[in-house]
Tab-separated table of C-alpha atoms and ligand atoms in Angstrom:
chain	number	residue	atom	x	y	z
A	9	MET	CA	-9.007	-2.298	83.272
A	10	ARG	CA	-7.508	-5.532	84.310
A	11	ALA	CA	-4.042	-4.081	83.826
A	12	ALA	CA	-4.810	-1.216	86.220
A	13	GLN	CA	-6.129	-3.664	88.846
A	14	THR	CA	-3.002	-5.786	88.563
A	15	ARG	CA	-0.816	-2.698	88.978
A	16	ILE	CA	-2.730	-1.617	92.140
A	17	THR	CA	-2.506	-5.154	93.629
A	18	ILE	CA	1.230	-5.276	93.064
A	19	LEU	CA	1.746	-1.814	94.545
A	20	LEU	CA	-0.330	-2.733	97.617
A	21	MET	CA	1.609	-5.954	98.094
A	22	GLY	CA	4.931	-4.106	97.651
A	23	GLY	CA	3.796	-1.436	100.148
A	24	SER	CA	2.690	-4.127	102.640
A	25	CYS	CA	6.070	-5.862	102.374
A	26	LEU	CA	7.900	-2.570	102.940
A	27	ALA	CA	5.615	-1.742	105.965
A	28	VAL	CA	6.147	-5.233	107.531
A	29	GLY	CA	9.934	-4.909	106.904
A	30	ALA	CA	10.015	-1.412	108.475
A	31	ALA	CA	7.944	-2.573	111.507
A	32	TYR	CA	10.161	-5.625	111.975
A	33	TRP	CA	13.322	-3.478	111.760
A	34	LEU	CA	11.935	-1.034	114.412
A	35	ALA	CA	10.993	-4.004	116.684
A	36	VAL	CA	14.365	-5.733	116.588
A	37	ARG	CA	16.488	-2.534	116.536
A	38	GLY	CA	18.868	-2.454	119.531
A	39	GLN	CA	18.415	-6.198	120.287
A	40	PRO	CA	21.405	-8.579	120.002
A	41	LEU	CA	21.426	-10.616	116.794
A	42	SER	CA	20.027	-14.081	117.415
A	43	PRO	CA	19.519	-16.893	114.911
A	44	PHE	CA	15.770	-16.470	115.303
A	45	ILE	CA	15.975	-12.760	114.316
A	46	LEU	CA	18.232	-13.596	111.370
A	47	VAL	CA	15.859	-16.344	110.070
A	48	ARG	CA	12.821	-14.051	110.328
A	49	GLY	CA	14.781	-11.241	108.605
A	50	ALA	CA	15.833	-13.603	105.826
A	51	LEU	CA	12.232	-14.827	105.364
A	52	LEU	CA	11.097	-11.208	105.171
A	53	VAL	CA	13.707	-10.366	102.472
A	54	ILE	CA	12.784	-13.503	100.460
A	55	GLY	CA	9.060	-12.604	100.705
A	56	THR	CA	9.771	-9.063	99.579
A	57	ALA	CA	11.898	-10.374	96.632
A	58	LEU	CA	9.073	-12.747	95.580
A	59	VAL	CA	6.543	-9.905	95.669
A	60	ALA	CA	8.972	-7.751	93.578
A	61	MET	CA	9.365	-10.566	90.983
A	62	LEU	CA	5.604	-10.976	90.791
A	63	ALA	CA	5.247	-7.220	90.301
A	64	ILE	CA	7.837	-7.200	87.444
A	65	THR	CA	6.190	-10.220	85.749
A	66	ALA	CA	2.771	-8.536	86.008
A	67	LEU	CA	4.194	-5.305	84.566
A	68	VAL	CA	5.831	-7.112	81.573
A	69	ARG	CA	2.621	-8.977	80.854
A	70	ASP	CA	0.662	-5.746	81.206
A	71	ALA	CA	2.931	-3.996	78.679
A	72	ALA	CA	2.588	-6.896	76.178
A	73	ARG	CA	-1.182	-6.853	76.524
A	74	TYR	CA	-1.255	-3.107	76.116
A	75	ARG	CA	0.854	-3.315	72.916
A	76	ARG	CA	-1.412	-6.038	71.483
A	77	LEU	CA	-4.445	-3.875	72.249
A	78	ILE	CA	-3.067	-0.947	70.145
A	79	LEU	CA	-2.143	-3.241	67.247
A	80	ASP	CA	-5.637	-4.789	67.308
A	81	GLN	CA	-7.145	-1.333	67.180
A	82	ILE	CA	-5.015	-0.324	64.147
A	83	GLN	CA	-5.738	-3.572	62.370
A	84	HIS	CA	-9.435	-3.159	63.057
A	85	SER	CA	-9.315	0.390	61.638
A	86	LEU	CA	-7.519	-0.729	58.485
A	87	MET	CA	-9.880	-3.652	57.908
A	88	ASN	CA	-13.033	-1.598	58.360
A	89	ASP	CA	-12.260	1.496	56.271
A	90	LEU	CA	-10.773	3.330	59.246
A	91	PRO	CA	-13.818	3.723	61.469
A	92	GLY	CA	-11.772	2.857	64.558
A	93	ILE	CA	-9.162	5.458	63.672
A	94	ALA	CA	-11.740	7.995	62.592
A	95	ALA	CA	-13.130	7.757	66.098
A	96	PRO	CA	-10.588	8.888	68.686
A	97	PRO	CA	-9.102	5.952	70.616
A	98	LYS	CA	-10.263	5.519	74.179
A	99	ASP	CA	-6.761	5.159	75.544
A	100	PRO	CA	-5.251	8.682	75.604
A	101	ASN	CA	-1.710	7.232	75.267
A	102	ALA	CA	-2.597	5.719	71.882
A	103	ARG	CA	-3.966	8.953	70.409
A	104	PRO	CA	-0.714	10.480	69.058
A	105	ILE	CA	0.262	7.184	67.410
A	106	VAL	CA	-3.186	6.677	65.939
A	107	ASN	CA	-3.305	10.298	64.707
A	108	THR	CA	0.062	9.944	62.968
A	109	LEU	CA	-1.046	6.684	61.463
A	110	ARG	CA	-4.331	8.206	60.331
A	111	GLU	CA	-2.493	11.084	58.586
A	112	ARG	CA	-0.135	8.619	56.951
A	113	ILE	CA	-3.008	6.421	55.812
A	114	ASP	CA	-4.924	9.474	54.540
A	115	SER	CA	-1.930	10.571	52.450
A	116	LEU	CA	-1.462	7.006	51.186
A	117	GLN	CA	-5.145	6.865	50.305
A	118	SER	CA	-4.969	10.118	48.296
A	119	ARG	CA	-1.758	8.907	46.585
A	120	ALA	CA	-3.566	5.665	45.706
A	121	ASP	CA	-6.478	7.698	44.283
A	122	GLN	CA	-4.057	9.777	42.207
A	123	LEU	CA	-2.353	6.654	40.932
A	124	GLN	CA	-5.738	5.186	40.041
A	125	ILE	CA	-6.561	8.300	37.971
A	126	GLN	CA	-3.105	8.187	36.363
A	127	LYS	CA	-3.647	4.513	35.544
A	128	LYS	CA	-6.964	5.299	33.876
A	129	ASN	CA	-5.358	8.151	31.885
A	130	LEU	CA	-2.529	5.881	30.801
A	131	GLU	CA	-5.025	3.223	29.737
A	132	ILE	CA	-6.879	5.801	27.610
A	133	GLN	CA	-3.591	7.036	26.105
A	134	LEU	CA	-2.565	3.451	25.417
A	135	ARG	CA	-5.858	2.737	23.676
A	136	LEU	CA	-5.500	5.964	21.659
A	137	ALA	CA	-1.922	5.134	20.693
A	138	ASP	CA	-3.036	1.637	19.682
A	139	ALA	CA	-5.866	3.049	17.533
A	140	GLN	CA	-3.441	5.534	15.935
A	141	ARG	CA	-0.947	2.740	15.293
A	142	ARG	CA	-3.635	0.638	13.616
A	143	GLN	CA	-4.789	3.662	11.577
A	144	SER	CA	-1.199	4.326	10.451
A	145	LEU	CA	-0.825	0.659	9.507
A	146	ILE	CA	-4.019	0.790	7.431
A	147	MET	CA	-2.683	3.864	5.637
A	148	ILE	CA	0.753	2.327	5.045
A	149	ASN	CA	-0.900	-0.848	3.750
A	150	GLY	CA	-2.994	1.251	1.362
A	151	ILE	CA	0.051	2.873	-0.243
A	152	SER	CA	0.754	1.403	-3.660
A	153	ASP	CA	4.484	2.128	-3.296
A	154	ALA	CA	6.519	-0.388	-1.301
A	155	VAL	CA	7.252	0.883	2.238
A	156	LEU	CA	9.801	-0.514	4.725
A	157	VAL	CA	10.422	0.933	8.201
A	158	THR	CA	13.515	-0.275	10.061
A	159	ASP	CA	14.746	0.454	13.594
A	160	SER	CA	18.160	1.398	14.964
A	161	PHE	CA	19.243	-2.263	14.764
A	162	ASP	CA	18.323	-2.505	11.048
A	163	GLU	CA	15.415	-4.777	11.956
A	164	LEU	CA	12.075	-4.467	10.232
A	165	LEU	CA	9.404	-2.599	12.190
A	166	VAL	CA	6.712	-2.175	9.535
A	167	ALA	CA	6.288	-3.188	5.893
A	168	ASN	CA	3.289	-3.001	3.598
A	169	PRO	CA	1.968	-5.706	1.219
A	170	ALA	CA	3.551	-3.905	-1.774
A	171	ALA	CA	6.993	-4.280	-0.138
A	172	ALA	CA	6.339	-7.953	0.655
A	173	GLU	CA	5.449	-8.481	-3.014
A	174	VAL	CA	8.515	-6.662	-4.357
A	175	PHE	CA	10.944	-8.510	-2.086
A	176	ALA	CA	8.936	-11.761	-1.913
A	177	PHE	CA	8.880	-12.136	1.879
A	178	ASP	CA	6.148	-13.331	4.209
A	179	LEU	CA	4.613	-10.161	5.670
A	180	ALA	CA	3.081	-11.954	8.664
A	181	HIS	CA	6.459	-13.280	9.867
A	182	SER	CA	8.803	-10.475	8.907
A	183	THR	CA	8.620	-8.083	11.876
A	184	LYS	CA	11.831	-7.762	13.909
A	185	LYS	CA	13.831	-9.695	11.314
A	186	PRO	CA	17.132	-8.163	10.090
A	187	ILE	CA	16.504	-6.235	6.876
A	188	ALA	CA	19.520	-7.889	5.229
A	189	GLN	CA	17.818	-11.265	5.772
A	190	LEU	CA	14.571	-10.094	4.123
A	191	LEU	CA	16.273	-8.299	1.211
A	192	ASP	CA	18.529	-11.170	0.253
A	193	SER	CA	18.683	-11.073	-3.562
A	194	PRO	CA	21.912	-9.500	-4.924
A	195	ALA	CA	20.098	-6.371	-6.188
A	196	ALA	CA	18.029	-5.995	-3.003
A	197	ALA	CA	21.088	-6.594	-0.795
A	198	LYS	CA	22.480	-3.301	-2.098
A	199	LEU	CA	19.368	-1.554	-0.781
A	200	ALA	CA	19.717	-3.288	2.611
A	201	ALA	CA	23.319	-2.048	2.751
A	202	ASP	CA	22.177	1.508	1.903
A	203	ILE	CA	19.573	1.397	4.699
A	204	SER	CA	22.262	0.345	7.205
A	205	ASP	CA	24.599	2.997	5.877
A	206	LEU	CA	22.032	5.762	6.262
A	207	ARG	CA	21.235	4.566	9.788
A	208	ALA	CA	24.934	4.621	10.704
A	209	ASN	CA	25.584	8.049	9.147
A	210	HIS	CA	22.246	9.711	9.754
A	211	THR	CA	23.715	12.901	11.163
A	212	ARG	CA	25.384	13.696	7.890
A	213	THR	CA	22.572	12.777	5.489
A	214	ASN	CA	18.961	12.405	6.476
A	215	ARG	CA	17.483	11.632	3.080
A	216	ARG	CA	18.708	9.868	-0.050
A	217	THR	CA	17.039	9.136	-3.374
A	218	VAL	CA	18.528	6.338	-5.423
A	219	ASP	CA	17.409	4.406	-8.503
A	220	TYR	CA	17.402	0.616	-8.300
A	221	GLN	CA	16.671	-2.087	-10.813
A	222	LEU	CA	15.023	-5.140	-9.277
A	223	GLU	CA	13.772	-8.274	-10.988
A	224	ILE	CA	10.177	-9.183	-10.150
A	225	GLU	CA	8.749	-12.377	-11.611
A	226	GLY	CA	11.379	-12.380	-14.334
A	227	LEU	CA	10.801	-8.746	-15.365
A	228	LEU	CA	13.245	-5.957	-14.655
A	229	HIS	CA	11.585	-3.071	-12.784
A	230	THR	CA	13.057	0.376	-12.212
A	231	PHE	CA	12.425	1.844	-8.751
A	232	SER	CA	13.006	5.320	-7.504
A	233	VAL	CA	13.883	4.716	-3.829
A	234	THR	CA	13.724	7.374	-1.117
A	235	LEU	CA	15.434	6.571	2.198
A	236	SER	CA	14.632	8.947	5.082
A	237	CYS	CA	15.802	9.001	8.693
A	238	VAL	CA	13.171	9.438	11.369
A	239	ILE	CA	14.361	11.691	14.205
A	240	ASP	CA	12.086	11.944	17.263
A	241	ASN	CA	11.227	15.057	19.341
A	242	HIS	CA	14.338	14.594	21.472
A	243	ASP	CA	16.621	14.572	18.421
A	244	GLN	CA	17.079	10.836	18.835
A	245	PHE	CA	17.329	8.567	15.798
A	246	SER	CA	14.324	6.204	15.638
A	247	GLY	CA	14.628	4.477	12.297
A	248	VAL	CA	14.791	4.576	8.513
A	249	VAL	CA	11.742	4.790	6.241
A	250	THR	CA	12.304	3.392	2.748
A	251	VAL	CA	9.770	4.057	-0.017
A	252	LEU	CA	10.130	2.351	-3.401
A	253	HIS	CA	8.229	3.897	-6.290
A	254	ASP	CA	7.979	1.638	-9.337
A	255	ARG	CA	8.799	3.835	-12.326
A	256	THR	CA	8.742	1.036	-14.906
A	257	ARG	CA	5.317	1.929	-16.320
A	258	GLU	CA	6.058	5.685	-16.274
A	259	ASN	CA	9.309	5.033	-18.118
A	260	GLU	CA	7.461	2.902	-20.657
A	261	ILE	CA	4.819	5.602	-21.205
A	262	SER	CA	7.472	8.264	-21.514
A	263	LYS	CA	9.330	6.100	-24.049
A	264	MET	CA	6.061	5.429	-25.899
A	265	LYS	CA	5.412	9.164	-26.105
A	266	THR	CA	8.905	9.833	-27.443
A	267	ASP	CA	8.550	6.980	-29.948
A	268	PHE	CA	5.115	8.256	-30.964
A	269	VAL	CA	6.394	11.775	-31.621
A	270	SER	CA	9.367	10.472	-33.576
A	271	HIS	CA	7.131	8.071	-35.580
A	272	VAL	CA	4.588	10.780	-36.329
A	273	SER	CA	7.292	13.196	-37.439
A	274	HIS	CA	8.806	10.497	-39.617
A	275	GLU	CA	5.445	9.501	-41.141
A	276	LEU	CA	4.490	13.108	-41.797
A	277	ARG	CA	7.833	13.903	-43.322
A	278	THR	CA	7.604	11.144	-45.970
A	279	PRO	CA	4.513	12.408	-47.859
A	280	LEU	CA	5.485	16.021	-47.173
A	281	SER	CA	8.921	15.483	-48.745
A	282	SER	CA	7.215	13.980	-51.799
A	283	ILE	CA	4.781	16.887	-52.106
A	284	LYS	CA	7.631	19.387	-51.670
A	285	ALA	CA	9.873	17.662	-54.222
A	286	TYR	CA	7.170	17.423	-56.940
A	287	ALA	CA	5.987	20.966	-56.280
A	288	GLU	CA	9.613	22.179	-56.683
A	289	LEU	CA	9.937	20.272	-59.945
A	290	LEU	CA	6.783	21.965	-61.210
A	291	VAL	CA	7.966	25.396	-60.045
A	292	ASP	CA	11.375	24.898	-61.655
A	293	GLY	CA	9.641	24.000	-64.935
A	294	GLU	CA	11.087	20.471	-64.899
A	295	ALA	CA	7.771	19.055	-66.136
A	296	THR	CA	7.938	20.131	-69.737
A	297	ASP	CA	4.860	18.390	-71.116
A	298	ASP	CA	1.245	18.094	-69.961
A	299	LYS	CA	1.518	14.331	-69.346
A	300	THR	CA	4.449	14.770	-66.912
A	301	ARG	CA	2.761	17.722	-65.231
A	302	SER	CA	-0.462	15.728	-64.806
A	303	GLU	CA	1.552	12.828	-63.392
A	304	PHE	CA	3.212	15.192	-60.863
A	305	TYR	CA	-0.176	16.712	-59.916
A	306	HIS	CA	-1.555	13.227	-59.261
A	307	ILE	CA	1.432	12.293	-57.107
A	308	ILE	CA	1.046	15.492	-55.103
A	309	GLN	CA	-2.680	14.800	-54.716
A	310	ALA	CA	-2.104	11.182	-53.620
A	311	GLU	CA	0.573	12.207	-51.114
A	312	ALA	CA	-1.649	14.989	-49.782
A	313	ASP	CA	-4.469	12.417	-49.358
A	314	ARG	CA	-2.060	10.102	-47.555
A	315	LEU	CA	-0.970	12.962	-45.315
A	316	SER	CA	-4.555	13.828	-44.538
A	317	ARG	CA	-5.418	10.146	-43.803
A	318	LEU	CA	-2.419	9.899	-41.542
A	319	ILE	CA	-3.378	13.018	-39.616
A	320	ASP	CA	-6.992	11.777	-39.384
A	321	ASN	CA	-5.795	8.420	-38.045
A	322	ILE	CA	-3.519	10.039	-35.466
A	323	LEU	CA	-6.262	12.396	-34.340
A	324	ASN	CA	-8.873	9.636	-34.164
A	325	ILE	CA	-6.608	7.336	-32.159
A	326	SER	CA	-5.771	10.093	-29.712
A	327	ARG	CA	-9.461	11.089	-29.426
A	328	ILE	CA	-10.477	7.480	-28.690
A	329	GLU	CA	-7.651	6.997	-26.175
A	330	SER	CA	-8.525	10.196	-24.351
A	331	GLY	CA	-12.266	9.410	-24.444
A	332	MET	CA	-12.969	12.562	-26.468
A	333	MET	CA	-14.289	10.759	-29.556
A	334	ARG	CA	-17.857	11.628	-30.443
A	335	VAL	CA	-19.719	8.392	-31.046
A	336	ASN	CA	-23.049	8.355	-32.846
A	337	LYS	CA	-24.427	4.831	-32.466
A	338	LYS	CA	-27.547	3.790	-34.315
A	339	SER	CA	-28.893	0.698	-36.052
A	340	ILE	CA	-26.898	0.261	-39.264
A	341	SER	CA	-26.703	-2.399	-41.971
A	342	LEU	CA	-23.262	-3.992	-42.355
A	343	ASN	CA	-24.158	-5.208	-45.886
A	344	GLU	CA	-24.409	-1.602	-47.090
A	345	ILE	CA	-21.159	-0.612	-45.485
A	346	LEU	CA	-19.331	-3.542	-47.097
A	347	LYS	CA	-20.832	-2.680	-50.473
A	348	GLN	CA	-19.701	0.918	-50.225
A	349	ALA	CA	-16.164	-0.079	-49.145
A	350	VAL	CA	-15.899	-2.497	-52.084
A	351	GLU	CA	-16.923	0.266	-54.507
A	352	VAL	CA	-14.202	2.567	-53.153
A	353	THR	CA	-11.442	-0.066	-53.189
A	354	SER	CA	-12.336	-1.725	-56.497
A	355	PRO	CA	-10.207	0.582	-58.696
A	356	GLY	CA	-7.108	-0.324	-56.671
A	357	ALA	CA	-7.965	-4.041	-56.879
A	358	LYS	CA	-8.536	-3.788	-60.610
A	359	GLU	CA	-5.106	-2.170	-61.102
A	360	LYS	CA	-3.539	-5.271	-59.499
A	361	ASN	CA	-5.924	-7.633	-61.185
A	362	ILE	CA	-7.258	-8.788	-57.835
A	363	ALA	CA	-10.732	-10.288	-57.830
A	364	ILE	CA	-13.019	-9.157	-55.026
A	365	ILE	CA	-15.446	-12.005	-54.387
A	366	ASP	CA	-18.522	-10.956	-52.438
A	367	GLN	CA	-19.833	-13.889	-50.402
A	368	THR	CA	-21.965	-11.841	-48.061
A	369	SER	CA	-25.421	-13.111	-47.233
A	370	PRO	CA	-28.323	-11.369	-48.950
A	371	ILE	CA	-29.993	-11.029	-45.536
A	372	PHE	CA	-29.387	-7.621	-44.013
A	373	PHE	CA	-27.606	-7.672	-40.679
A	374	HIS	CA	-27.983	-4.725	-38.398
A	375	VAL	CA	-25.733	-3.664	-35.583
A	376	GLN	CA	-25.894	-0.775	-33.147
A	377	ALA	CA	-22.839	1.201	-34.209
A	378	ASP	CA	-21.308	4.430	-35.438
A	379	ARG	CA	-21.588	4.178	-39.194
A	380	ASP	CA	-18.542	6.286	-40.135
A	381	MET	CA	-16.274	4.444	-37.736
A	382	ILE	CA	-17.361	0.969	-38.896
A	383	TYR	CA	-16.965	2.097	-42.511
A	384	GLN	CA	-13.420	3.315	-41.683
A	385	SER	CA	-12.611	-0.085	-40.139
A	386	VAL	CA	-13.973	-2.110	-43.040
A	387	LEU	CA	-12.132	0.147	-45.518
A	388	ASN	CA	-8.810	-0.371	-43.649
A	389	ILE	CA	-9.210	-4.149	-43.684
A	390	ILE	CA	-10.175	-4.416	-47.387
A	391	SER	CA	-7.421	-1.915	-48.414
A	392	ASN	CA	-4.837	-3.971	-46.506
A	393	ALA	CA	-6.073	-7.184	-48.148
A	394	ILE	CA	-5.537	-5.599	-51.583
A	395	LYS	CA	-2.216	-3.984	-50.545
A	396	TYR	CA	-0.656	-7.192	-49.242
A	397	THR	CA	-1.935	-9.518	-51.978
A	398	PRO	CA	0.237	-9.908	-55.065
A	399	ALA	CA	-1.304	-9.185	-58.476
A	400	GLY	CA	-3.788	-11.776	-59.723
A	401	GLY	CA	-4.890	-12.816	-56.233
A	402	THR	CA	-8.322	-12.860	-54.630
A	403	VAL	CA	-10.075	-11.063	-51.781
A	404	ARG	CA	-13.242	-12.706	-50.419
A	405	LEU	CA	-15.821	-10.911	-48.275
A	406	ALA	CA	-18.079	-12.780	-45.904
A	407	LEU	CA	-20.793	-11.628	-43.540
A	408	GLU	CA	-22.377	-14.156	-41.266
A	409	VAL	CA	-24.187	-14.562	-37.972
A	410	ARG	CA	-22.657	-16.637	-35.174
A	411	GLU	CA	-24.825	-16.953	-32.080
A	412	GLU	CA	-25.583	-13.377	-30.970
A	413	GLU	CA	-22.930	-11.779	-33.191
A	414	VAL	CA	-22.508	-10.552	-36.724
A	415	VAL	CA	-19.108	-11.460	-38.170
A	416	VAL	CA	-17.339	-9.627	-41.002
A	417	LEU	CA	-14.462	-11.562	-42.626
A	418	VAL	CA	-12.059	-10.434	-45.370
A	419	THR	CA	-9.877	-13.291	-46.636
A	420	ASP	CA	-7.047	-12.669	-49.075
A	421	SER	CA	-4.678	-14.930	-50.933
A	422	GLY	CA	-1.783	-12.595	-50.055
A	423	VAL	CA	1.666	-12.876	-48.519
A	424	GLY	CA	0.470	-13.753	-45.021
A	425	ILE	CA	2.035	-12.692	-41.747
A	426	PRO	CA	4.998	-14.375	-40.009
A	427	PRO	CA	3.959	-15.886	-36.615
A	428	GLU	CA	6.435	-13.687	-34.676
A	429	ALA	CA	4.791	-10.551	-36.121
A	430	MET	CA	1.243	-11.545	-35.142
A	431	LYS	CA	1.420	-10.190	-31.570
A	432	HIS	CA	2.645	-6.764	-32.766
A	433	LEU	CA	0.080	-6.233	-35.534
A	434	PHE	CA	-2.110	-3.848	-33.540
A	435	GLU	CA	0.705	-1.750	-32.108
A	436	LYS	CA	0.919	1.833	-33.284
A	437	PHE	CA	3.238	2.314	-36.285
A	438	TYR	CA	4.017	-1.396	-36.468
A	439	ARG	CA	4.630	-2.700	-39.968
A	440	VAL	CA	5.856	-6.181	-40.864
A	441	GLU	CA	9.444	-5.695	-42.012
A	442	GLN	CA	9.071	-7.928	-45.082
A	443	HIS	CA	5.984	-5.971	-46.224
A	444	LYS	CA	7.509	-2.503	-46.203
A	445	ASN	CA	8.525	-2.700	-49.864
A	446	MET	CA	5.124	-4.063	-50.941
A	447	ALA	CA	3.037	-1.016	-50.160
A	448	LYS	CA	3.134	2.330	-48.460
A	449	GLY	CA	1.619	2.545	-45.037
A	450	SER	CA	1.862	4.122	-41.618
A	451	GLY	CA	1.172	1.176	-39.308
A	452	LEU	CA	-1.762	3.032	-37.749
A	453	GLY	CA	-4.694	1.467	-39.638
A	454	LEU	CA	-5.016	-1.736	-37.611
A	455	ASN	CA	-4.495	0.060	-34.303
A	456	LEU	CA	-7.320	2.462	-35.126
A	457	THR	CA	-9.518	-0.406	-36.366
A	458	ARG	CA	-9.067	-2.332	-33.133
A	459	GLN	CA	-9.765	0.741	-30.999
A	460	ILE	CA	-13.010	1.311	-32.973
A	461	ILE	CA	-14.163	-2.312	-32.785
A	462	GLU	CA	-13.055	-3.295	-29.282
A	463	SER	CA	-12.948	-0.083	-27.235
A	464	ILE	CA	-15.910	1.741	-28.746
A	465	HIS	CA	-18.210	-1.068	-29.951
A	466	LYS	CA	-17.213	-3.841	-27.509
A	467	GLY	CA	-16.649	-6.201	-30.433
A	468	LYS	CA	-13.685	-8.477	-31.143
A	469	MET	CA	-11.004	-8.391	-33.834
A	470	ILE	CA	-10.246	-11.604	-35.760
A	471	VAL	CA	-6.871	-12.399	-37.406
A	472	ILE	CA	-5.798	-15.687	-38.976
A	473	SER	CA	-2.768	-15.798	-41.219
A	474	GLU	CA	-0.285	-18.123	-42.831
A	475	VAL	CA	2.830	-16.981	-44.615
A	476	GLY	CA	2.561	-17.544	-48.372
A	477	LYS	CA	-1.093	-18.572	-48.214
A	478	GLY	CA	-2.928	-15.456	-47.131
A	479	SER	CA	-4.738	-13.831	-44.229
A	480	THR	CA	-8.222	-13.393	-42.828
A	481	PHE	CA	-8.911	-10.136	-41.018
A	482	GLY	CA	-12.318	-9.343	-39.595
A	483	PHE	CA	-14.377	-8.527	-36.542
A	484	SER	CA	-17.510	-9.518	-34.695
A	485	LEU	CA	-20.112	-7.148	-33.273
A	486	PRO	CA	-23.121	-7.824	-31.072
A	487	ILE	CA	-26.217	-8.140	-33.227
A	488	ALA	CA	-28.782	-5.316	-32.800
A	489	ALA	CA	-31.883	-6.439	-30.890
B	510	LIG	P1	-0.280	-0.090	-42.863
B	510	LIG	O1	-0.566	1.305	-43.113
B	510	LIG	O2	1.190	-0.399	-42.824
B	510	LIG	O3	-1.009	-1.021	-43.708
B	510	LIG	P2	-1.800	-1.277	-40.750
B	510	LIG	O4	-1.858	-0.909	-39.331
B	510	LIG	O5	-3.049	-1.256	-41.505
B	510	LIG	O6	-0.724	-0.320	-41.372
B	510	LIG	O7	-1.164	-2.710	-40.836
B	510	LIG	C1	-0.047	-3.015	-40.076
B	510	LIG	C2	0.792	-4.073	-40.731
B	510	LIG	O8	0.088	-5.327	-40.727
B	510	LIG	C3	1.028	-3.801	-42.183
B	510	LIG	O9	2.153	-2.983	-42.361
B	510	LIG	C4	1.267	-5.200	-42.721
B	510	LIG	O10	2.600	-5.537	-42.532
B	510	LIG	C5	0.386	-6.077	-41.863
B	510	LIG	N1	-0.887	-6.422	-42.550
B	510	LIG	C6	-2.073	-5.840	-42.390
B	510	LIG	N2	-3.021	-6.447	-43.146
B	510	LIG	C7	-2.410	-7.446	-43.785
B	510	LIG	C8	-2.832	-8.443	-44.719
B	510	LIG	N3	-4.082	-8.539	-45.136
B	510	LIG	N4	-1.910	-9.296	-45.156
B	510	LIG	C9	-0.646	-9.249	-44.739
B	510	LIG	N5	-0.172	-8.325	-43.859
B	510	LIG	C10	-1.053	-7.444	-43.395
């Protein structure tokens, strides 16, 4: 408003100056030029120039004010959620600018909204990816095989506790470390080199399976190692996954099975060969008199019994190990079982002039157990005591109660067991080398006895021995309530 007034004032003043100038020129036209006329003319020109300067100054100021007014209006609109722009500006000259600005701001606003939605989506995806990453880590950590994941710089991305244990590195501070630094033992360094090699040549081979032998806590372990390249959706190499499967135990079991089959075949062949040989002698009429024939019949019978015992032992051991053994536990008296076992083994003891001294208590001790199995165990122990005691020796039987347990002890004055053999006594088919000529045996009796006492009846085997002095074999069982 003030700008318009200023403009009108200046125009009026300009017009007045021009009118005065024109009137003056008409008045002095045709008159000779005098100094007075010249001075008045000059004053008129100066006055007109001053008015023109004033007009220009007012116009410049007016333009500056006008510009500031528009900027204020825009700023006001932006600060107050565009109400000023939403309403059409009062000055018609500002409308096109404000409209353009409003469109621009509208498009910026919608872009900002879109970006906000995109940001929220990305946050959700990030949270999902993080949850998936944690889930994958939990799964990798749960794998019993050792797992190592390396990137395209051969630096560790992920490892599980099994891997940290195998290669003895600190799992918490291993990420992003060069794999060659983590796998630094000579045997493990070969694996680190293979990982690098697969990474470098991944286009040719994407998977390799290699066997490694690594020492863990002083024991040599055999690992079957699978190295696989990870290629992403864009055919880009992302890393190498290395899985180490410890085959040591499997190898041991496989060897045990092979040994077992070869032992069983060997043990079966021995009595079978005897039976076959004596039967052939009888068929060929080599036994000419009744005494020889009877002797051959007895040998065949004894070997057949041995064969049958051996097969029974093998079957019982395998039934117990596979959990297929039928167990019939009831309250039984150990005194009776010992008595019966002594009756059965006495003829053998008598042949060797071995005295069986019964020192069992007259009090009857009962245990909750399978009678046949406990009888089998007691029989094995007393038979061994007689077998590994030279003629003229003694075998003492004791039955006593210690705290909540009943203890059966069979002490002989036999050859005893060398200390180095003690830890092998209960292994299948183990026989002390020095005893092999003393008596026939299969090396299964003590293994079966221990399985019966410890696995089935939750008791404990007892062995004390001294070479040349004798041995005490026995077991303890929880006393029946
Ligand atoms: P075997 O059929 O050979 O007797 P066992 O499993 O009963 O098989 O015994 C394993 C080995 O333990 C025997 O071969 C023997 O060397 C040793 N052994 C067992 N009992 C005695 C004992 N009382 N005295 C000395 N050695 C024994």
